[in-house]
Amino acid sequence: MEIIWYHPSINPQSWIDGMRQRLPHVTVRHWQPGDNAPADYAIVRSPPTEMLAGRSLEAVFAMGAGVDEILGQLRAHPDMLSDDIPLFRLEDTGMALQMQEYANWCVLGWFRRFAEYRQLQEKAQWLPLDDREREHFTIGVLGAGVLGRSVLESLRQWGFPLRCWSRTPKTIDGVQAFHGREQLDAFLDGTQVVIDLLPTTPETTNLIDERLLSLLPRGAFFLNLARGAHVVEADLLAALNSGQLAGAALDVFQTEPLPTDHPLWSHPDVTITPHTAAMTLPAESMDYMAGAILALEQGQMPNGLVDRQRGY
């Protein structure tokens, strides 16, 4: 069995060695331009068209939870990967815990008003602020997949009202669930913190715009752990400047890296991280891929199969 591996920026050796350790009977090689030798599986991030085009592969594994990048490549080059070749993404592999950490840090900071106290500290002002009411500090998660559910479960311990919104109906203990476009407005009504964990699809691109933000209670908060493509950034800035939003924490952006002159950098109510909310953990990811390959070889379908029409 042959596996080809490609990532545009990281050293391949640790991945090649790691996959060989997990699958000793398999040959793993770093794909490079001109390599047209046969292969059974591919592990990729931003693969060149040449790497996959024309190959008869058993499966392709994306090195991340989001696959909008590779699906974008397929839209531009439909012959890059045959429709009958399954594409898999990472559903958790250690990313859920990282998302939980990030979301809990933001939610608790906003609830306890730590950012406001930081601004008062910079002015040397001793000014106790009114406590927020826990029962009115509703947390809403856009997206109820593996990561969305994980974040909701981690927030349950704090006693906040929890709700979620997804494309199709979901049932999650202790969570008020909304679904479909017809229920989006009801989801937003009264939601004090919106956490974006949606996949990127044509339906979610630019979803978070002036209209959506206007339906939140004044002084709400926004956390984006998903993709920058979901947000109309000019509308987000306007909501922050008007006070419709009291704050935002942003890990992803329309353009990455975020341009140095972008006004989000200097906004006093915005926290920025450089797309690091949940990093791909090599050991956990290789465990999943090795297990998935063994399952496929035995005629079983592992988790993480991407529906190319839905976009995730």
C-alpha atoms as a PDB file:
ATOM      1  CA  MET A   1       0.000   0.000   0.000  1.00  0.00           C
ATOM      2  CA  GLU A   2       1.274   3.457  -0.943  1.00  0.00           C
ATOM      3  CA  ILE A   3       0.435   6.774   0.762  1.00  0.00           C
ATOM      4  CA  ILE A   4       1.434  10.138  -0.668  1.00  0.00           C
ATOM      5  CA  TRP A   5       1.671  13.136   1.673  1.00  0.00           C
ATOM      6  CA  TYR A   6       1.778  16.872   0.965  1.00  0.00           C
ATOM      7  CA  HIS A   7       1.678  20.067   3.005  1.00  0.00           C
ATOM      8  CA  PRO A   8       2.953  23.382   1.601  1.00  0.00           C
ATOM      9  CA  SER A   9       4.806  24.553   4.688  1.00  0.00           C
ATOM     10  CA  ILE A  10       5.560  21.946   7.355  1.00  0.00           C
ATOM     11  CA  ASN A  11       8.398  19.413   7.519  1.00  0.00           C
ATOM     12  CA  PRO A  12       7.147  16.095   6.160  1.00  0.00           C
ATOM     13  CA  GLN A  13       9.448  13.772   8.075  1.00  0.00           C
ATOM     14  CA  SER A  14       7.552  13.607  11.357  1.00  0.00           C
ATOM     15  CA  TRP A  15       4.329  12.768   9.513  1.00  0.00           C
ATOM     16  CA  ILE A  16       6.004  10.209   7.279  1.00  0.00           C
ATOM     17  CA  ASP A  17       7.700   8.548  10.243  1.00  0.00           C
ATOM     18  CA  GLY A  18       4.510   8.693  12.296  1.00  0.00           C
ATOM     19  CA  MET A  19       2.353   7.059   9.631  1.00  0.00           C
ATOM     20  CA  ARG A  20       4.993   4.386   9.038  1.00  0.00           C
ATOM     21  CA  GLN A  21       5.008   3.597  12.762  1.00  0.00           C
ATOM     22  CA  ARG A  22       1.228   3.258  12.802  1.00  0.00           C
ATOM     23  CA  LEU A  23       1.043   1.308   9.527  1.00  0.00           C
ATOM     24  CA  PRO A  24       4.331  -0.619   9.269  1.00  0.00           C
ATOM     25  CA  HIS A  25       3.208  -2.472   6.142  1.00  0.00           C
ATOM     26  CA  VAL A  26       2.603   0.783   4.255  1.00  0.00           C
ATOM     27  CA  THR A  27       4.980   2.892   2.168  1.00  0.00           C
ATOM     28  CA  VAL A  28       4.624   6.634   2.837  1.00  0.00           C
ATOM     29  CA  ARG A  29       6.332   9.242   0.694  1.00  0.00           C
ATOM     30  CA  HIS A  30       6.466  13.017   0.443  1.00  0.00           C
ATOM     31  CA  TRP A  31       4.846  13.922  -2.863  1.00  0.00           C
ATOM     32  CA  GLN A  32       6.860  16.332  -5.011  1.00  0.00           C
ATOM     33  CA  PRO A  33       6.246  17.737  -8.496  1.00  0.00           C
ATOM     34  CA  GLY A  34       6.787  15.115 -11.159  1.00  0.00           C
ATOM     35  CA  ASP A  35       5.836  12.215  -8.890  1.00  0.00           C
ATOM     36  CA  ASN A  36       3.350  10.221 -10.965  1.00  0.00           C
ATOM     37  CA  ALA A  37       3.986   6.859  -9.314  1.00  0.00           C
ATOM     38  CA  PRO A  38       0.931   4.899  -8.141  1.00  0.00           C
ATOM     39  CA  ALA A  39      -0.627   5.578  -4.735  1.00  0.00           C
ATOM     40  CA  ASP A  40      -3.585   4.240  -2.769  1.00  0.00           C
ATOM     41  CA  TYR A  41      -4.211   7.079  -0.307  1.00  0.00           C
ATOM     42  CA  ALA A  42      -3.312  10.765  -0.048  1.00  0.00           C
ATOM     43  CA  ILE A  43      -2.893  12.979   3.025  1.00  0.00           C
ATOM     44  CA  VAL A  44      -2.985  16.623   2.002  1.00  0.00           C
ATOM     45  CA  ARG A  45      -3.186  20.300   2.779  1.00  0.00           C
ATOM     46  CA  SER A  46      -3.569  22.661  -0.199  1.00  0.00           C
ATOM     47  CA  PRO A  47      -2.526  19.984  -2.704  1.00  0.00           C
ATOM     48  CA  PRO A  48      -1.358  21.036  -6.157  1.00  0.00           C
ATOM     49  CA  THR A  49      -3.745  19.933  -8.902  1.00  0.00           C
ATOM     50  CA  GLU A  50      -0.989  17.780 -10.370  1.00  0.00           C
ATOM     51  CA  MET A  51      -0.753  15.709  -7.186  1.00  0.00           C
ATOM     52  CA  LEU A  52      -4.281  14.286  -7.349  1.00  0.00           C
ATOM     53  CA  ALA A  53      -5.450  14.694 -10.943  1.00  0.00           C
ATOM     54  CA  GLY A  54      -5.906  11.413 -12.772  1.00  0.00           C
ATOM     55  CA  ARG A  55      -5.120   9.239  -9.782  1.00  0.00           C
ATOM     56  CA  SER A  56      -7.261   6.259  -8.831  1.00  0.00           C
ATOM     57  CA  LEU A  57      -7.151   6.629  -5.057  1.00  0.00           C
ATOM     58  CA  GLU A  58      -8.992   4.770  -2.327  1.00  0.00           C
ATOM     59  CA  ALA A  59      -9.422   7.994  -0.298  1.00  0.00           C
ATOM     60  CA  VAL A  60      -8.010  11.451   0.393  1.00  0.00           C
ATOM     61  CA  PHE A  61      -7.536  12.793   3.934  1.00  0.00           C
ATOM     62  CA  ALA A  62      -7.518  16.542   4.560  1.00  0.00           C
ATOM     63  CA  MET A  63      -5.232  17.710   7.361  1.00  0.00           C
ATOM     64  CA  GLY A  64      -7.845  19.863   9.064  1.00  0.00           C
ATOM     65  CA  ALA A  65     -11.470  20.106  10.195  1.00  0.00           C
ATOM     66  CA  GLY A  66     -12.354  22.576   7.442  1.00  0.00           C
ATOM     67  CA  VAL A  67     -12.323  21.471   3.819  1.00  0.00           C
ATOM     68  CA  ASP A  68     -13.488  24.684   2.142  1.00  0.00           C
ATOM     69  CA  GLU A  69      -9.979  25.228   0.758  1.00  0.00           C
ATOM     70  CA  ILE A  70      -9.770  21.895  -1.044  1.00  0.00           C
ATOM     71  CA  LEU A  71     -13.410  22.138  -2.155  1.00  0.00           C
ATOM     72  CA  GLY A  72     -12.588  25.542  -3.611  1.00  0.00           C
ATOM     73  CA  GLN A  73      -9.740  23.940  -5.520  1.00  0.00           C
ATOM     74  CA  LEU A  74     -12.151  21.288  -6.813  1.00  0.00           C
ATOM     75  CA  ARG A  75     -14.584  23.934  -8.022  1.00  0.00           C
ATOM     76  CA  ALA A  76     -11.781  25.577  -9.983  1.00  0.00           C
ATOM     77  CA  HIS A  77     -10.352  22.243 -11.185  1.00  0.00           C
ATOM     78  CA  PRO A  78     -13.172  19.655 -11.232  1.00  0.00           C
ATOM     79  CA  ASP A  79     -10.863  17.008 -12.686  1.00  0.00           C
ATOM     80  CA  MET A  80      -8.491  17.202  -9.713  1.00  0.00           C
ATOM     81  CA  LEU A  81     -10.359  14.540  -7.754  1.00  0.00           C
ATOM     82  CA  SER A  82     -12.931  12.124  -9.122  1.00  0.00           C
ATOM     83  CA  ASP A  83     -16.373  12.255  -7.506  1.00  0.00           C
ATOM     84  CA  ASP A  84     -16.150   8.593  -6.519  1.00  0.00           C
ATOM     85  CA  ILE A  85     -13.020   9.087  -4.395  1.00  0.00           C
ATOM     86  CA  PRO A  86     -14.043   9.718  -0.763  1.00  0.00           C
ATOM     87  CA  LEU A  87     -12.672  12.811   0.944  1.00  0.00           C
ATOM     88  CA  PHE A  88     -12.298  12.793   4.738  1.00  0.00           C
ATOM     89  CA  ARG A  89     -11.759  15.608   7.223  1.00  0.00           C
ATOM     90  CA  LEU A  90     -10.661  15.699  10.854  1.00  0.00           C
ATOM     91  CA  GLU A  91     -13.737  15.829  13.080  1.00  0.00           C
ATOM     92  CA  ASP A  92     -11.970  16.165  16.443  1.00  0.00           C
ATOM     93  CA  THR A  93      -8.459  14.709  16.940  1.00  0.00           C
ATOM     94  CA  GLY A  94      -7.814  17.042  19.873  1.00  0.00           C
ATOM     95  CA  MET A  95      -9.380  20.139  18.318  1.00  0.00           C
ATOM     96  CA  ALA A  96     -12.586  19.946  20.363  1.00  0.00           C
ATOM     97  CA  LEU A  97     -10.725  20.484  23.636  1.00  0.00           C
ATOM     98  CA  GLN A  98      -8.904  23.485  22.176  1.00  0.00           C
ATOM     99  CA  MET A  99     -12.202  24.996  21.014  1.00  0.00           C
ATOM    100  CA  GLN A 100     -13.667  24.434  24.480  1.00  0.00           C
ATOM    101  CA  GLU A 101     -10.748  26.271  26.083  1.00  0.00           C
ATOM    102  CA  TYR A 102     -11.051  29.240  23.749  1.00  0.00           C
ATOM    103  CA  ALA A 103     -14.844  29.509  24.016  1.00  0.00           C
ATOM    104  CA  ASN A 104     -14.910  29.214  27.811  1.00  0.00           C
ATOM    105  CA  TRP A 105     -12.171  31.831  28.181  1.00  0.00           C
ATOM    106  CA  CYS A 106     -14.110  34.299  26.026  1.00  0.00           C
ATOM    107  CA  VAL A 107     -17.547  33.636  27.512  1.00  0.00           C
ATOM    108  CA  LEU A 108     -16.371  33.857  31.119  1.00  0.00           C
ATOM    109  CA  GLY A 109     -14.315  36.967  30.377  1.00  0.00           C
ATOM    110  CA  TRP A 110     -17.301  38.739  28.879  1.00  0.00           C
ATOM    111  CA  PHE A 111     -19.626  37.551  31.645  1.00  0.00           C
ATOM    112  CA  ARG A 112     -17.250  38.765  34.378  1.00  0.00           C
ATOM    113  CA  ARG A 113     -16.437  41.953  32.399  1.00  0.00           C
ATOM    114  CA  PHE A 114     -12.682  41.391  32.479  1.00  0.00           C
ATOM    115  CA  ALA A 115     -12.043  43.346  29.266  1.00  0.00           C
ATOM    116  CA  GLU A 116     -13.816  46.356  30.759  1.00  0.00           C
ATOM    117  CA  TYR A 117     -11.775  46.058  33.930  1.00  0.00           C
ATOM    118  CA  ARG A 118      -8.633  45.936  31.828  1.00  0.00           C
ATOM    119  CA  GLN A 119      -9.605  49.222  30.185  1.00  0.00           C
ATOM    120  CA  LEU A 120     -10.293  50.748  33.602  1.00  0.00           C
ATOM    121  CA  GLN A 121      -6.909  49.512  34.810  1.00  0.00           C
ATOM    122  CA  GLU A 122      -5.202  51.346  31.948  1.00  0.00           C
ATOM    123  CA  LYS A 123      -6.839  54.544  33.260  1.00  0.00           C
ATOM    124  CA  ALA A 124      -6.023  53.711  36.905  1.00  0.00           C
ATOM    125  CA  GLN A 125      -9.741  53.800  37.717  1.00  0.00           C
ATOM    126  CA  TRP A 126     -11.115  51.802  40.675  1.00  0.00           C
ATOM    127  CA  LEU A 127     -14.705  51.263  39.585  1.00  0.00           C
ATOM    128  CA  PRO A 128     -16.681  48.093  40.440  1.00  0.00           C
ATOM    129  CA  LEU A 129     -19.081  47.249  37.606  1.00  0.00           C
ATOM    130  CA  ASP A 130     -22.541  45.751  37.968  1.00  0.00           C
ATOM    131  CA  ASP A 131     -22.695  41.965  37.830  1.00  0.00           C
ATOM    132  CA  ARG A 132     -24.334  40.409  34.781  1.00  0.00           C
ATOM    133  CA  GLU A 133     -27.354  38.173  35.375  1.00  0.00           C
ATOM    134  CA  ARG A 134     -26.452  34.576  34.576  1.00  0.00           C
ATOM    135  CA  GLU A 135     -30.009  33.583  33.640  1.00  0.00           C
ATOM    136  CA  HIS A 136     -30.075  36.318  30.968  1.00  0.00           C
ATOM    137  CA  PHE A 137     -26.598  35.656  29.575  1.00  0.00           C
ATOM    138  CA  THR A 138     -27.733  33.311  26.819  1.00  0.00           C
ATOM    139  CA  ILE A 139     -25.013  31.599  24.772  1.00  0.00           C
ATOM    140  CA  GLY A 140     -25.884  30.609  21.202  1.00  0.00           C
ATOM    141  CA  VAL A 141     -23.713  28.396  19.009  1.00  0.00           C
ATOM    142  CA  LEU A 142     -24.057  28.535  15.238  1.00  0.00           C
ATOM    143  CA  GLY A 143     -23.372  24.959  14.174  1.00  0.00           C
ATOM    144  CA  ALA A 144     -24.170  21.724  15.976  1.00  0.00           C
ATOM    145  CA  GLY A 145     -21.543  19.380  14.569  1.00  0.00           C
ATOM    146  CA  VAL A 146     -18.829  17.662  16.574  1.00  0.00           C
ATOM    147  CA  LEU A 147     -17.096  20.899  17.581  1.00  0.00           C
ATOM    148  CA  GLY A 148     -20.305  22.852  18.208  1.00  0.00           C
ATOM    149  CA  ARG A 149     -21.685  20.114  20.453  1.00  0.00           C
ATOM    150  CA  SER A 150     -18.392  19.881  22.300  1.00  0.00           C
ATOM    151  CA  VAL A 151     -18.345  23.618  23.048  1.00  0.00           C
ATOM    152  CA  LEU A 152     -21.967  23.534  24.223  1.00  0.00           C
ATOM    153  CA  GLU A 153     -21.244  20.614  26.544  1.00  0.00           C
ATOM    154  CA  SER A 154     -18.253  22.425  28.053  1.00  0.00           C
ATOM    155  CA  LEU A 155     -20.343  25.557  28.699  1.00  0.00           C
ATOM    156  CA  ARG A 156     -23.145  23.663  30.458  1.00  0.00           C
ATOM    157  CA  GLN A 157     -21.238  23.623  33.769  1.00  0.00           C
ATOM    158  CA  TRP A 158     -21.541  27.420  34.138  1.00  0.00           C
ATOM    159  CA  GLY A 159     -25.326  27.480  34.214  1.00  0.00           C
ATOM    160  CA  PHE A 160     -25.898  29.818  31.264  1.00  0.00           C
ATOM    161  CA  PRO A 161     -28.953  29.331  29.045  1.00  0.00           C
ATOM    162  CA  LEU A 162     -27.675  27.510  25.951  1.00  0.00           C
ATOM    163  CA  ARG A 163     -29.036  27.353  22.426  1.00  0.00           C
ATOM    164  CA  CYS A 164     -27.833  26.210  19.030  1.00  0.00           C
ATOM    165  CA  TRP A 165     -28.740  26.724  15.390  1.00  0.00           C
ATOM    166  CA  SER A 166     -28.055  24.254  12.599  1.00  0.00           C
ATOM    167  CA  ARG A 167     -29.108  23.425   9.066  1.00  0.00           C
ATOM    168  CA  THR A 168     -31.195  20.435  10.146  1.00  0.00           C
ATOM    169  CA  PRO A 169     -32.932  19.559  13.447  1.00  0.00           C
ATOM    170  CA  LYS A 170     -30.685  18.516  16.331  1.00  0.00           C
ATOM    171  CA  THR A 171     -31.383  17.300  19.859  1.00  0.00           C
ATOM    172  CA  ILE A 172     -28.818  18.157  22.551  1.00  0.00           C
ATOM    173  CA  ASP A 173     -29.557  17.743  26.259  1.00  0.00           C
ATOM    174  CA  GLY A 174     -30.016  21.065  28.019  1.00  0.00           C
ATOM    175  CA  VAL A 175     -29.793  23.071  24.788  1.00  0.00           C
ATOM    176  CA  GLN A 176     -32.630  24.922  23.044  1.00  0.00           C
ATOM    177  CA  ALA A 177     -32.247  23.897  19.406  1.00  0.00           C
ATOM    178  CA  PHE A 178     -33.218  25.910  16.333  1.00  0.00           C
ATOM    179  CA  HIS A 179     -32.772  24.918  12.702  1.00  0.00           C
ATOM    180  CA  GLY A 180     -33.225  26.231   9.196  1.00  0.00           C
ATOM    181  CA  ARG A 181     -33.375  29.784   7.909  1.00  0.00           C
ATOM    182  CA  GLU A 182     -36.928  30.142   9.171  1.00  0.00           C
ATOM    183  CA  GLN A 183     -35.744  29.754  12.784  1.00  0.00           C
ATOM    184  CA  LEU A 184     -32.561  31.832  12.600  1.00  0.00           C
ATOM    185  CA  ASP A 185     -34.225  35.060  13.773  1.00  0.00           C
ATOM    186  CA  ALA A 186     -35.717  33.298  16.799  1.00  0.00           C
ATOM    187  CA  PHE A 187     -32.285  31.876  17.631  1.00  0.00           C
ATOM    188  CA  LEU A 188     -30.755  35.364  17.597  1.00  0.00           C
ATOM    189  CA  ASP A 189     -33.494  36.993  19.675  1.00  0.00           C
ATOM    190  CA  GLY A 190     -32.086  37.304  23.194  1.00  0.00           C
ATOM    191  CA  THR A 191     -28.763  35.616  22.453  1.00  0.00           C
ATOM    192  CA  GLN A 192     -26.087  37.521  24.364  1.00  0.00           C
ATOM    193  CA  VAL A 193     -23.068  35.656  22.961  1.00  0.00           C
ATOM    194  CA  VAL A 194     -22.959  34.176  19.445  1.00  0.00           C
ATOM    195  CA  ILE A 195     -20.250  31.592  18.768  1.00  0.00           C
ATOM    196  CA  ASP A 196     -19.676  30.734  15.111  1.00  0.00           C
ATOM    197  CA  LEU A 197     -18.736  27.084  14.504  1.00  0.00           C
ATOM    198  CA  LEU A 198     -20.422  26.634  11.130  1.00  0.00           C
ATOM    199  CA  PRO A 199     -18.813  25.025   8.095  1.00  0.00           C
ATOM    200  CA  THR A 200     -18.234  27.180   5.047  1.00  0.00           C
ATOM    201  CA  THR A 201     -20.893  26.605   2.408  1.00  0.00           C
ATOM    202  CA  PRO A 202     -22.635  28.883  -0.098  1.00  0.00           C
ATOM    203  CA  GLU A 203     -25.385  29.313   2.513  1.00  0.00           C
ATOM    204  CA  THR A 204     -23.012  30.380   5.314  1.00  0.00           C
ATOM    205  CA  THR A 205     -20.776  32.701   3.268  1.00  0.00           C
ATOM    206  CA  ASN A 206     -21.419  36.304   4.443  1.00  0.00           C
ATOM    207  CA  LEU A 207     -24.160  35.007   6.744  1.00  0.00           C
ATOM    208  CA  ILE A 208     -23.061  37.260   9.606  1.00  0.00           C
ATOM    209  CA  ASP A 209     -23.994  40.659   8.260  1.00  0.00           C
ATOM    210  CA  GLU A 210     -25.708  43.873   9.333  1.00  0.00           C
ATOM    211  CA  ARG A 211     -29.142  42.267   9.434  1.00  0.00           C
ATOM    212  CA  LEU A 212     -28.083  39.288  11.546  1.00  0.00           C
ATOM    213  CA  LEU A 213     -26.133  41.432  14.013  1.00  0.00           C
ATOM    214  CA  SER A 214     -29.044  43.860  14.339  1.00  0.00           C
ATOM    215  CA  LEU A 215     -31.274  41.052  15.639  1.00  0.00           C
ATOM    216  CA  LEU A 216     -29.067  40.467  18.671  1.00  0.00           C
ATOM    217  CA  PRO A 217     -29.738  42.375  21.887  1.00  0.00           C
ATOM    218  CA  ARG A 218     -27.744  45.604  22.072  1.00  0.00           C
ATOM    219  CA  GLY A 219     -24.392  45.016  23.742  1.00  0.00           C
ATOM    220  CA  ALA A 220     -24.062  41.395  22.623  1.00  0.00           C
ATOM    221  CA  PHE A 221     -20.774  39.614  21.908  1.00  0.00           C
ATOM    222  CA  PHE A 222     -19.475  37.668  18.901  1.00  0.00           C
ATOM    223  CA  LEU A 223     -16.875  34.891  18.791  1.00  0.00           C
ATOM    224  CA  ASN A 224     -15.681  33.483  15.461  1.00  0.00           C
ATOM    225  CA  LEU A 225     -13.955  30.104  15.691  1.00  0.00           C
ATOM    226  CA  ALA A 226     -15.042  28.921  12.233  1.00  0.00           C
ATOM    227  CA  ARG A 227     -14.133  30.810   9.056  1.00  0.00           C
ATOM    228  CA  GLY A 228     -13.705  34.448   8.109  1.00  0.00           C
ATOM    229  CA  ALA A 229     -15.813  33.925   4.990  1.00  0.00           C
ATOM    230  CA  HIS A 230     -18.918  33.873   7.190  1.00  0.00           C
ATOM    231  CA  VAL A 231     -18.535  37.525   8.246  1.00  0.00           C
ATOM    232  CA  VAL A 232     -19.086  40.787   6.407  1.00  0.00           C
ATOM    233  CA  GLU A 233     -16.277  42.575   8.222  1.00  0.00           C
ATOM    234  CA  ALA A 234     -17.484  46.099   7.430  1.00  0.00           C
ATOM    235  CA  ASP A 235     -20.823  45.241   9.061  1.00  0.00           C
ATOM    236  CA  LEU A 236     -19.058  43.746  12.065  1.00  0.00           C
ATOM    237  CA  LEU A 237     -17.005  46.914  12.522  1.00  0.00           C
ATOM    238  CA  ALA A 238     -20.105  49.071  12.230  1.00  0.00           C
ATOM    239  CA  ALA A 239     -21.872  47.009  14.894  1.00  0.00           C
ATOM    240  CA  LEU A 240     -18.874  47.381  17.210  1.00  0.00           C
ATOM    241  CA  ASN A 241     -18.600  51.121  16.614  1.00  0.00           C
ATOM    242  CA  SER A 242     -22.298  51.679  17.260  1.00  0.00           C
ATOM    243  CA  GLY A 243     -22.346  49.627  20.460  1.00  0.00           C
ATOM    244  CA  GLN A 244     -24.691  47.021  18.980  1.00  0.00           C
ATOM    245  CA  LEU A 245     -21.840  44.644  19.740  1.00  0.00           C
ATOM    246  CA  ALA A 246     -19.948  45.201  22.989  1.00  0.00           C
ATOM    247  CA  GLY A 247     -17.052  43.024  21.912  1.00  0.00           C
ATOM    248  CA  ALA A 248     -15.732  40.391  19.550  1.00  0.00           C
ATOM    249  CA  ALA A 249     -13.051  37.712  19.630  1.00  0.00           C
ATOM    250  CA  LEU A 250     -11.865  36.743  16.164  1.00  0.00           C
ATOM    251  CA  ASP A 251      -9.581  33.881  15.189  1.00  0.00           C
ATOM    252  CA  VAL A 252     -10.349  33.872  11.462  1.00  0.00           C
ATOM    253  CA  PHE A 253     -10.738  36.538   8.779  1.00  0.00           C
ATOM    254  CA  GLN A 254     -11.738  37.131   5.171  1.00  0.00           C
ATOM    255  CA  THR A 255      -8.067  37.683   4.300  1.00  0.00           C
ATOM    256  CA  GLU A 256      -5.335  35.864   6.205  1.00  0.00           C
ATOM    257  CA  PRO A 257      -2.939  36.999   7.474  1.00  0.00           C
ATOM    258  CA  LEU A 258      -5.063  39.981   8.461  1.00  0.00           C
ATOM    259  CA  PRO A 259      -3.593  43.037   6.684  1.00  0.00           C
ATOM    260  CA  THR A 260      -1.569  45.211   9.039  1.00  0.00           C
ATOM    261  CA  ASP A 261      -3.675  48.291   8.262  1.00  0.00           C
ATOM    262  CA  HIS A 262      -7.004  46.584   8.948  1.00  0.00           C
ATOM    263  CA  PRO A 263      -9.069  48.558  11.505  1.00  0.00           C
ATOM    264  CA  LEU A 264      -9.890  45.413  13.470  1.00  0.00           C
ATOM    265  CA  TRP A 265      -6.297  45.341  14.775  1.00  0.00           C
ATOM    266  CA  SER A 266      -6.699  48.561  16.748  1.00  0.00           C
ATOM    267  CA  HIS A 267     -10.329  48.291  17.808  1.00  0.00           C
ATOM    268  CA  PRO A 268     -10.488  48.475  21.634  1.00  0.00           C
ATOM    269  CA  ASP A 269     -13.295  45.902  21.869  1.00  0.00           C
ATOM    270  CA  VAL A 270     -11.753  43.251  19.635  1.00  0.00           C
ATOM    271  CA  THR A 271      -9.440  40.366  20.538  1.00  0.00           C
ATOM    272  CA  ILE A 272      -7.492  38.836  17.660  1.00  0.00           C
ATOM    273  CA  THR A 273      -5.661  35.520  17.388  1.00  0.00           C
ATOM    274  CA  PRO A 274      -3.945  34.288  14.189  1.00  0.00           C
ATOM    275  CA  HIS A 275      -6.122  31.275  13.254  1.00  0.00           C
ATOM    276  CA  THR A 276      -4.853  29.273  16.215  1.00  0.00           C
ATOM    277  CA  ALA A 277      -8.069  28.469  18.091  1.00  0.00           C
ATOM    278  CA  ALA A 278      -7.632  24.767  17.361  1.00  0.00           C
ATOM    279  CA  MET A 279      -4.447  23.527  15.784  1.00  0.00           C
ATOM    280  CA  THR A 280      -4.076  20.202  13.984  1.00  0.00           C
ATOM    281  CA  LEU A 281      -2.400  17.882  16.495  1.00  0.00           C
ATOM    282  CA  PRO A 282      -0.158  15.484  14.536  1.00  0.00           C
ATOM    283  CA  ALA A 283      -0.289  12.459  16.850  1.00  0.00           C
ATOM    284  CA  GLU A 284      -4.074  12.493  17.240  1.00  0.00           C
ATOM    285  CA  SER A 285      -4.563  13.178  13.528  1.00  0.00           C
ATOM    286  CA  MET A 286      -2.297  10.329  12.480  1.00  0.00           C
ATOM    287  CA  ASP A 287      -4.065   7.975  14.903  1.00  0.00           C
ATOM    288  CA  TYR A 288      -7.352   8.832  13.197  1.00  0.00           C
ATOM    289  CA  MET A 289      -5.987   8.504   9.649  1.00  0.00           C
ATOM    290  CA  ALA A 290      -4.290   5.187  10.337  1.00  0.00           C
ATOM    291  CA  GLY A 291      -7.470   3.828  11.908  1.00  0.00           C
ATOM    292  CA  ALA A 292      -9.568   5.149   9.028  1.00  0.00           C
ATOM    293  CA  ILE A 293      -7.316   3.507   6.431  1.00  0.00           C
ATOM    294  CA  LEU A 294      -7.518   0.177   8.250  1.00  0.00           C
ATOM    295  CA  ALA A 295     -11.317   0.518   8.392  1.00  0.00           C
ATOM    296  CA  LEU A 296     -11.523   1.260   4.667  1.00  0.00           C
ATOM    297  CA  GLU A 297      -9.318  -1.719   3.898  1.00  0.00           C
ATOM    298  CA  GLN A 298     -11.819  -3.862   5.810  1.00  0.00           C
ATOM    299  CA  GLY A 299     -14.768  -2.454   3.896  1.00  0.00           C
ATOM    300  CA  GLN A 300     -15.955  -0.152   6.711  1.00  0.00           C
ATOM    301  CA  MET A 301     -16.734   3.572   6.471  1.00  0.00           C
ATOM    302  CA  PRO A 302     -14.919   5.699   9.085  1.00  0.00           C
ATOM    303  CA  ASN A 303     -16.123   9.008  10.507  1.00  0.00           C
ATOM    304  CA  GLY A 304     -15.276  12.261   8.783  1.00  0.00           C
ATOM    305  CA  LEU A 305     -16.580  11.593   5.278  1.00  0.00           C
ATOM    306  CA  VAL A 306     -17.186  14.904   3.485  1.00  0.00           C
ATOM    307  CA  ASP A 307     -20.398  15.529   1.593  1.00  0.00           C
ATOM    308  CA  ARG A 308     -19.058  17.629  -1.262  1.00  0.00           C
ATOM    309  CA  GLN A 309     -22.483  19.054  -2.066  1.00  0.00           C
ATOM    310  CA  ARG A 310     -23.050  20.302   1.499  1.00  0.00           C
ATOM    311  CA  GLY A 311     -19.432  21.439   1.850  1.00  0.00           C
ATOM    312  CA  TYR A 312     -18.531  19.520   5.029  1.00  0.00           C
END
